[in-house]
Amino acid sequence: MERLGLEEAQRMVDEWIHKVGGKYFSELTNMALLTEETGELARVIARVYGDQIAKEGDLRKSLAEEMADVLWVLICLANQTGVDLTSAFMANIEKKYTRDRDRFAPLREDAAGE
């Protein structure tokens, strides 16, 4: 399977929106949809990895499908607000390496001693 970067994913979503979807939903609508999709992802995680027991119909979609739905709406929001997710992600990684450089040292030490 071919690897896909964030830049290409943003381009593909934008292309689909303009060729098939017609136009983006408003930012507020997409935020509501992101919340909805995140809830659906949470339901699968709670049933598969948590203590809840799935009832019939709870797991119609897989964990991967729910994650992809969240990513789709997040990319829509990025596209319509002009956010370059590649640049934003790289800046976030740099921030985490700088800000949290020593924050998790106790956890690393615990893991090394196991």
Short mmCIF file of N, CA, C and O in Angstrom, two decimals:
data_model
loop_
_atom_site.label_atom_id
_atom_site.label_comp_id
_atom_site.label_asym_id
_atom_site.label_seq_id
_atom_site.Cartn_x
_atom_site.Cartn_y
_atom_site.Cartn_z
N MET A 1 0.84 -1.18 0.00
CA MET A 1 0.00 0.00 0.00
C MET A 1 0.89 1.25 0.00
O MET A 1 1.87 1.34 0.72
N GLU A 2 0.54 2.20 -0.81
CA GLU A 2 1.29 3.45 -0.93
C GLU A 2 1.09 4.32 0.31
O GLU A 2 0.00 4.42 0.85
N ARG A 3 2.18 4.95 0.77
CA ARG A 3 2.11 5.86 1.93
C ARG A 3 1.55 7.20 1.47
O ARG A 3 1.79 7.65 0.36
N LEU A 4 0.81 7.82 2.34
CA LEU A 4 0.15 9.08 2.03
C LEU A 4 0.56 10.11 3.06
O LEU A 4 0.42 9.87 4.26
N GLY A 5 1.04 11.26 2.61
CA GLY A 5 1.39 12.33 3.53
C GLY A 5 0.19 13.25 3.78
O GLY A 5 -0.82 13.20 3.08
N LEU A 6 0.33 14.08 4.80
CA LEU A 6 -0.75 15.00 5.16
C LEU A 6 -1.06 15.97 4.02
O LEU A 6 -2.23 16.28 3.76
N GLU A 7 -0.03 16.47 3.36
CA GLU A 7 -0.25 17.42 2.26
C GLU A 7 -1.10 16.80 1.15
O GLU A 7 -2.05 17.41 0.66
N GLU A 8 -0.77 15.56 0.80
CA GLU A 8 -1.54 14.87 -0.24
C GLU A 8 -2.96 14.56 0.25
O GLU A 8 -3.92 14.68 -0.50
N ALA A 9 -3.09 14.19 1.51
CA ALA A 9 -4.43 13.93 2.07
C ALA A 9 -5.28 15.20 2.00
O ALA A 9 -6.46 15.14 1.63
N GLN A 10 -4.69 16.34 2.35
CA GLN A 10 -5.44 17.60 2.28
C GLN A 10 -5.86 17.90 0.84
O GLN A 10 -6.98 18.32 0.59
N ARG A 11 -4.98 17.63 -0.11
CA ARG A 11 -5.29 17.86 -1.51
C ARG A 11 -6.42 16.94 -1.97
O ARG A 11 -7.36 17.35 -2.65
N MET A 12 -6.35 15.66 -1.58
CA MET A 12 -7.36 14.69 -2.00
C MET A 12 -8.74 15.02 -1.44
O MET A 12 -9.75 14.90 -2.14
N VAL A 13 -8.79 15.43 -0.18
CA VAL A 13 -10.08 15.81 0.43
C VAL A 13 -10.64 17.02 -0.29
O VAL A 13 -11.82 17.06 -0.64
N ASP A 14 -9.79 18.02 -0.53
CA ASP A 14 -10.25 19.22 -1.22
C ASP A 14 -10.78 18.90 -2.62
O ASP A 14 -11.82 19.41 -3.03
N GLU A 15 -10.07 18.03 -3.31
CA GLU A 15 -10.50 17.62 -4.65
C GLU A 15 -11.87 16.94 -4.58
O GLU A 15 -12.76 17.21 -5.37
N TRP A 16 -12.06 16.02 -3.62
CA TRP A 16 -13.33 15.33 -3.48
C TRP A 16 -14.44 16.31 -3.17
O TRP A 16 -15.54 16.24 -3.75
N ILE A 17 -14.17 17.23 -2.24
CA ILE A 17 -15.19 18.22 -1.87
C ILE A 17 -15.66 18.99 -3.10
O ILE A 17 -16.86 19.16 -3.32
N HIS A 18 -14.72 19.44 -3.92
CA HIS A 18 -15.09 20.26 -5.08
C HIS A 18 -15.68 19.45 -6.24
O HIS A 18 -16.52 19.96 -6.97
N LYS A 19 -15.25 18.20 -6.41
CA LYS A 19 -15.75 17.39 -7.52
C LYS A 19 -17.03 16.64 -7.17
O LYS A 19 -17.87 16.43 -8.04
N VAL A 20 -17.18 16.21 -5.93
CA VAL A 20 -18.30 15.35 -5.55
C VAL A 20 -19.20 16.02 -4.51
O VAL A 20 -20.42 16.02 -4.63
N GLY A 21 -18.59 16.57 -3.48
CA GLY A 21 -19.36 17.11 -2.36
C GLY A 21 -20.01 18.45 -2.62
O GLY A 21 -20.94 18.84 -1.93
N GLY A 22 -19.51 19.16 -3.61
CA GLY A 22 -20.10 20.46 -3.95
C GLY A 22 -19.45 21.62 -3.24
O GLY A 22 -19.02 22.57 -3.87
N LYS A 23 -19.38 21.57 -1.92
CA LYS A 23 -18.73 22.62 -1.14
C LYS A 23 -18.52 22.10 0.27
O LYS A 23 -19.10 21.09 0.68
N TYR A 24 -17.67 22.80 0.99
CA TYR A 24 -17.45 22.46 2.39
C TYR A 24 -18.68 22.88 3.21
O TYR A 24 -19.31 23.89 2.92
N PHE A 25 -18.98 22.09 4.25
CA PHE A 25 -19.93 22.56 5.25
C PHE A 25 -19.27 23.73 5.99
O PHE A 25 -18.06 23.91 5.92
N SER A 26 -20.05 24.51 6.70
CA SER A 26 -19.46 25.61 7.46
C SER A 26 -18.49 25.06 8.50
O SER A 26 -18.58 23.89 8.89
N GLU A 27 -17.60 25.91 8.95
CA GLU A 27 -16.64 25.50 9.98
C GLU A 27 -17.35 25.03 11.24
O GLU A 27 -16.94 24.04 11.86
N LEU A 28 -18.42 25.71 11.61
CA LEU A 28 -19.17 25.32 12.80
C LEU A 28 -19.81 23.95 12.63
O LEU A 28 -19.76 23.10 13.53
N THR A 29 -20.38 23.70 11.47
CA THR A 29 -20.96 22.38 11.19
C THR A 29 -19.88 21.31 11.22
O THR A 29 -20.07 20.24 11.80
N ASN A 30 -18.74 21.59 10.60
CA ASN A 30 -17.66 20.61 10.61
C ASN A 30 -17.13 20.37 12.02
O ASN A 30 -16.75 19.25 12.36
N MET A 31 -17.13 21.38 12.86
CA MET A 31 -16.71 21.17 14.25
C MET A 31 -17.69 20.25 14.96
O MET A 31 -17.30 19.35 15.70
N ALA A 32 -18.98 20.45 14.70
CA ALA A 32 -19.99 19.57 15.28
C ALA A 32 -19.82 18.15 14.76
O ALA A 32 -19.93 17.18 15.52
N LEU A 33 -19.54 18.01 13.46
CA LEU A 33 -19.32 16.69 12.88
C LEU A 33 -18.07 16.03 13.46
O LEU A 33 -18.05 14.82 13.70
N LEU A 34 -17.02 16.83 13.71
CA LEU A 34 -15.81 16.29 14.31
C LEU A 34 -16.11 15.74 15.71
O LEU A 34 -15.65 14.67 16.09
N THR A 35 -16.92 16.47 16.45
CA THR A 35 -17.33 16.02 17.78
C THR A 35 -18.13 14.72 17.69
O THR A 35 -17.91 13.78 18.46
N GLU A 36 -19.04 14.66 16.73
CA GLU A 36 -19.85 13.46 16.52
C GLU A 36 -18.96 12.26 16.17
O GLU A 36 -19.10 11.18 16.74
N GLU A 37 -18.05 12.46 15.22
CA GLU A 37 -17.18 11.36 14.79
C GLU A 37 -16.25 10.93 15.93
O GLU A 37 -15.96 9.73 16.08
N THR A 38 -15.79 11.87 16.74
CA THR A 38 -14.95 11.54 17.87
C THR A 38 -15.72 10.69 18.89
O THR A 38 -15.19 9.74 19.47
N GLY A 39 -16.99 11.01 19.07
CA GLY A 39 -17.84 10.22 19.94
C GLY A 39 -18.02 8.80 19.43
O GLY A 39 -18.01 7.84 20.22
N GLU A 40 -18.16 8.65 18.12
CA GLU A 40 -18.29 7.31 17.55
C GLU A 40 -17.00 6.51 17.74
O GLU A 40 -17.03 5.31 18.04
N LEU A 41 -15.87 7.18 17.59
CA LEU A 41 -14.58 6.54 17.84
C LEU A 41 -14.47 6.13 19.31
O LEU A 41 -14.05 5.01 19.63
N ALA A 42 -14.88 7.01 20.20
CA ALA A 42 -14.84 6.72 21.63
C ALA A 42 -15.71 5.51 21.97
O ALA A 42 -15.34 4.68 22.81
N ARG A 43 -16.87 5.39 21.32
CA ARG A 43 -17.75 4.25 21.57
C ARG A 43 -17.05 2.95 21.21
O ARG A 43 -17.09 1.98 21.99
N VAL A 44 -16.40 2.90 20.06
CA VAL A 44 -15.69 1.67 19.67
C VAL A 44 -14.58 1.36 20.66
O VAL A 44 -14.43 0.22 21.10
N ILE A 45 -13.80 2.36 21.05
CA ILE A 45 -12.70 2.12 21.99
C ILE A 45 -13.24 1.65 23.33
O ILE A 45 -12.68 0.72 23.94
N ALA A 46 -14.33 2.25 23.81
CA ALA A 46 -14.91 1.84 25.09
C ALA A 46 -15.39 0.39 25.06
O ALA A 46 -15.27 -0.34 26.04
N ARG A 47 -15.92 -0.03 23.91
CA ARG A 47 -16.45 -1.39 23.80
C ARG A 47 -15.35 -2.41 23.55
O ARG A 47 -15.41 -3.54 24.03
N VAL A 48 -14.33 -2.03 22.79
CA VAL A 48 -13.28 -2.99 22.42
C VAL A 48 -12.16 -3.04 23.47
O VAL A 48 -11.68 -4.12 23.83
N TYR A 49 -11.76 -1.88 23.98
CA TYR A 49 -10.63 -1.82 24.90
C TYR A 49 -11.02 -1.48 26.33
O TYR A 49 -10.20 -1.62 27.24
N GLY A 50 -12.23 -1.02 26.54
CA GLY A 50 -12.68 -0.62 27.86
C GLY A 50 -13.55 -1.67 28.51
O GLY A 50 -13.57 -2.84 28.10
N ASP A 51 -14.29 -1.23 29.48
CA ASP A 51 -15.09 -2.14 30.29
C ASP A 51 -16.51 -2.34 29.76
O ASP A 51 -17.22 -3.23 30.23
N GLN A 52 -16.92 -1.50 28.81
CA GLN A 52 -18.28 -1.64 28.30
C GLN A 52 -18.39 -2.86 27.39
O GLN A 52 -17.44 -3.25 26.73
N ILE A 53 -19.57 -3.42 27.37
CA ILE A 53 -19.85 -4.56 26.51
C ILE A 53 -20.70 -4.07 25.34
O ILE A 53 -21.69 -3.37 25.54
N ALA A 54 -20.28 -4.41 24.15
CA ALA A 54 -20.99 -3.96 22.96
C ALA A 54 -22.36 -4.61 22.86
O ALA A 54 -22.52 -5.79 23.18
N LYS A 55 -23.33 -3.81 22.46
CA LYS A 55 -24.64 -4.38 22.15
C LYS A 55 -24.77 -4.44 20.64
O LYS A 55 -23.95 -3.87 19.92
N GLU A 56 -25.77 -5.12 20.17
CA GLU A 56 -25.93 -5.30 18.73
C GLU A 56 -25.95 -3.95 18.02
O GLU A 56 -26.67 -3.03 18.43
N GLY A 57 -25.14 -3.83 16.98
CA GLY A 57 -25.09 -2.60 16.20
C GLY A 57 -24.05 -1.60 16.67
O GLY A 57 -23.74 -0.66 15.96
N ASP A 58 -23.49 -1.79 17.87
CA ASP A 58 -22.49 -0.87 18.40
C ASP A 58 -21.22 -0.80 17.55
O ASP A 58 -20.61 0.25 17.44
N LEU A 59 -20.83 -1.91 17.01
CA LEU A 59 -19.55 -1.99 16.31
C LEU A 59 -19.73 -2.19 14.81
O LEU A 59 -19.02 -2.97 14.19
N ARG A 60 -20.68 -1.43 14.26
CA ARG A 60 -20.91 -1.52 12.81
C ARG A 60 -19.67 -1.13 12.03
O ARG A 60 -19.41 -1.65 10.97
N LYS A 61 -18.94 -0.17 12.57
CA LYS A 61 -17.72 0.28 11.90
C LYS A 61 -16.52 -0.05 12.76
O LYS A 61 -16.60 -0.09 13.97
N SER A 62 -15.41 -0.30 12.09
CA SER A 62 -14.20 -0.68 12.80
C SER A 62 -13.49 0.54 13.39
O SER A 62 -13.80 1.69 13.05
N LEU A 63 -12.55 0.27 14.25
CA LEU A 63 -11.72 1.32 14.83
C LEU A 63 -11.05 2.14 13.73
O LEU A 63 -11.06 3.37 13.77
N ALA A 64 -10.51 1.47 12.73
CA ALA A 64 -9.84 2.16 11.62
C ALA A 64 -10.80 3.06 10.86
O ALA A 64 -10.45 4.20 10.51
N GLU A 65 -12.01 2.59 10.61
CA GLU A 65 -13.01 3.40 9.91
C GLU A 65 -13.36 4.65 10.71
O GLU A 65 -13.49 5.74 10.14
N GLU A 66 -13.53 4.48 12.01
CA GLU A 66 -13.88 5.63 12.85
C GLU A 66 -12.73 6.63 12.91
O GLU A 66 -12.96 7.84 12.86
N MET A 67 -11.50 6.14 13.00
CA MET A 67 -10.35 7.05 12.99
C MET A 67 -10.27 7.80 11.67
O MET A 67 -9.97 9.00 11.64
N ALA A 68 -10.54 7.11 10.57
CA ALA A 68 -10.50 7.75 9.26
C ALA A 68 -11.59 8.81 9.14
O ALA A 68 -11.37 9.87 8.53
N ASP A 69 -12.76 8.57 9.73
CA ASP A 69 -13.83 9.58 9.72
C ASP A 69 -13.41 10.83 10.48
O ASP A 69 -13.65 11.95 10.03
N VAL A 70 -12.75 10.64 11.65
CA VAL A 70 -12.26 11.79 12.42
C VAL A 70 -11.23 12.55 11.60
O VAL A 70 -11.27 13.79 11.51
N LEU A 71 -10.31 11.82 10.97
CA LEU A 71 -9.26 12.46 10.18
C LEU A 71 -9.85 13.24 9.00
O LEU A 71 -9.43 14.36 8.71
N TRP A 72 -10.85 12.67 8.35
CA TRP A 72 -11.50 13.34 7.22
C TRP A 72 -12.04 14.71 7.62
O TRP A 72 -11.78 15.71 6.97
N VAL A 73 -12.80 14.74 8.70
CA VAL A 73 -13.42 16.01 9.12
C VAL A 73 -12.35 16.98 9.60
O VAL A 73 -12.43 18.18 9.32
N LEU A 74 -11.32 16.49 10.28
CA LEU A 74 -10.23 17.35 10.71
C LEU A 74 -9.52 17.97 9.49
O LEU A 74 -9.21 19.17 9.48
N ILE A 75 -9.32 17.18 8.46
CA ILE A 75 -8.71 17.70 7.23
C ILE A 75 -9.63 18.73 6.58
O ILE A 75 -9.16 19.75 6.08
N CYS A 76 -10.92 18.48 6.58
CA CYS A 76 -11.85 19.48 6.05
C CYS A 76 -11.70 20.81 6.78
O CYS A 76 -11.61 21.88 6.15
N LEU A 77 -11.65 20.76 8.10
CA LEU A 77 -11.49 21.98 8.89
C LEU A 77 -10.16 22.67 8.58
O LEU A 77 -10.10 23.89 8.46
N ALA A 78 -9.11 21.89 8.44
CA ALA A 78 -7.80 22.47 8.10
C ALA A 78 -7.86 23.15 6.74
O ALA A 78 -7.39 24.28 6.59
N ASN A 79 -8.43 22.48 5.77
CA ASN A 79 -8.51 23.05 4.42
C ASN A 79 -9.28 24.36 4.40
O ASN A 79 -8.86 25.34 3.81
N GLN A 80 -10.43 24.38 5.04
CA GLN A 80 -11.27 25.56 4.94
C GLN A 80 -10.79 26.72 5.80
O GLN A 80 -11.21 27.85 5.61
N THR A 81 -9.88 26.45 6.75
CA THR A 81 -9.33 27.53 7.57
C THR A 81 -7.89 27.87 7.20
O THR A 81 -7.26 28.70 7.86
N GLY A 82 -7.37 27.22 6.16
CA GLY A 82 -6.03 27.54 5.67
C GLY A 82 -4.89 26.98 6.50
O GLY A 82 -3.77 27.51 6.45
N VAL A 83 -5.13 25.91 7.25
CA VAL A 83 -4.08 25.31 8.06
C VAL A 83 -3.35 24.25 7.25
O VAL A 83 -3.97 23.34 6.70
N ASP A 84 -2.03 24.38 7.17
CA ASP A 84 -1.16 23.38 6.56
C ASP A 84 -0.85 22.36 7.65
O ASP A 84 -0.06 22.64 8.56
N LEU A 85 -1.49 21.20 7.58
CA LEU A 85 -1.34 20.22 8.65
C LEU A 85 0.08 19.68 8.76
O LEU A 85 0.53 19.34 9.86
N THR A 86 0.81 19.60 7.66
CA THR A 86 2.19 19.14 7.73
C THR A 86 3.02 20.10 8.56
O THR A 86 3.72 19.68 9.49
N SER A 87 2.93 21.38 8.27
CA SER A 87 3.68 22.38 9.03
C SER A 87 3.23 22.41 10.49
O SER A 87 4.06 22.49 11.41
N ALA A 88 1.92 22.33 10.71
CA ALA A 88 1.39 22.36 12.07
C ALA A 88 1.87 21.15 12.86
O ALA A 88 2.25 21.27 14.03
N PHE A 89 1.88 19.99 12.22
CA PHE A 89 2.31 18.78 12.91
C PHE A 89 3.80 18.83 13.24
O PHE A 89 4.21 18.47 14.34
N MET A 90 4.59 19.29 12.28
CA MET A 90 6.03 19.40 12.52
C MET A 90 6.33 20.38 13.66
O MET A 90 7.19 20.13 14.51
N ALA A 91 5.62 21.49 13.70
CA ALA A 91 5.79 22.46 14.78
C ALA A 91 5.38 21.84 16.11
O ALA A 91 6.02 22.09 17.15
N ASN A 92 4.35 21.02 16.10
CA ASN A 92 3.89 20.37 17.31
C ASN A 92 4.92 19.36 17.83
O ASN A 92 5.17 19.28 19.04
N ILE A 93 5.51 18.60 16.92
CA ILE A 93 6.55 17.64 17.31
C ILE A 93 7.73 18.38 17.93
O ILE A 93 8.24 17.99 18.99
N GLU A 94 8.16 19.46 17.29
CA GLU A 94 9.27 20.25 17.82
C GLU A 94 8.95 20.79 19.20
O GLU A 94 9.78 20.75 20.11
N LYS A 95 7.73 21.29 19.38
CA LYS A 95 7.30 21.80 20.68
C LYS A 95 7.37 20.71 21.74
O LYS A 95 7.85 20.94 22.85
N LYS A 96 6.91 19.52 21.39
CA LYS A 96 6.92 18.43 22.36
C LYS A 96 8.34 18.02 22.74
O LYS A 96 8.63 17.76 23.91
N TYR A 97 9.26 17.99 21.77
CA TYR A 97 10.65 17.65 22.07
C TYR A 97 11.30 18.72 22.94
O TYR A 97 12.13 18.42 23.79
N THR A 98 10.90 19.96 22.74
CA THR A 98 11.48 21.06 23.52
C THR A 98 10.83 21.16 24.89
O THR A 98 11.50 21.10 25.92
N ARG A 99 9.54 21.30 24.92
CA ARG A 99 8.81 21.51 26.16
C ARG A 99 8.83 20.30 27.08
O ARG A 99 8.95 20.42 28.29
N ASP A 100 8.70 19.12 26.50
CA ASP A 100 8.55 17.91 27.30
C ASP A 100 9.82 17.06 27.35
O ASP A 100 9.76 15.88 27.71
N ARG A 101 10.94 17.66 27.02
CA ARG A 101 12.21 16.94 26.94
C ARG A 101 12.46 16.09 28.20
O ARG A 101 12.85 14.94 28.11
N ASP A 102 12.23 16.66 29.38
CA ASP A 102 12.52 15.96 30.63
C ASP A 102 11.27 15.49 31.38
O ASP A 102 11.37 14.81 32.39
N ARG A 103 10.12 15.86 30.88
CA ARG A 103 8.87 15.60 31.58
C ARG A 103 8.63 14.11 31.86
O ARG A 103 8.12 13.73 32.91
N PHE A 104 8.96 13.27 30.91
CA PHE A 104 8.65 11.84 31.03
C PHE A 104 9.87 11.00 31.40
O PHE A 104 9.85 9.77 31.31
N ALA A 105 10.94 11.65 31.84
CA ALA A 105 12.15 10.92 32.24
C ALA A 105 11.86 9.85 33.28
O ALA A 105 12.38 8.73 33.17
N PRO A 106 11.02 10.13 34.31
CA PRO A 106 10.73 9.07 35.29
C PRO A 106 10.10 7.83 34.66
O PRO A 106 10.39 6.70 35.06
N LEU A 107 9.26 8.01 33.66
CA LEU A 107 8.64 6.88 32.98
C LEU A 107 9.67 6.09 32.18
O LEU A 107 9.64 4.86 32.15
N ARG A 108 10.59 6.80 31.53
CA ARG A 108 11.65 6.12 30.77
C ARG A 108 12.54 5.32 31.70
O ARG A 108 12.93 4.20 31.40
N GLU A 109 12.83 5.89 32.86
CA GLU A 109 13.68 5.20 33.85
C GLU A 109 12.98 3.97 34.38
O GLU A 109 13.60 2.91 34.55
N ASP A 110 11.68 4.08 34.65
CA ASP A 110 10.90 2.93 35.12
C ASP A 110 10.90 1.82 34.07
O ASP A 110 11.05 0.64 34.39
N ALA A 111 10.69 2.19 32.80
CA ALA A 111 10.64 1.21 31.73
C ALA A 111 12.00 0.55 31.53
O ALA A 111 12.07 -0.65 31.25
N ALA A 112 13.08 1.29 31.70
CA ALA A 112 14.42 0.73 31.53
C ALA A 112 14.74 -0.26 32.64
O ALA A 112 15.49 -1.22 32.43
N GLY A 113 14.17 -0.07 33.82
CA GLY A 113 14.45 -0.94 34.95
C GLY A 113 13.62 -2.21 34.99
O GLY A 113 13.85 -3.08 35.82
N GLU A 114 12.66 -2.34 34.11
CA GLU A 114 11.77 -3.53 34.12
C GLU A 114 12.47 -4.74 33.58
O GLU A 114 13.31 -4.77 32.80
#
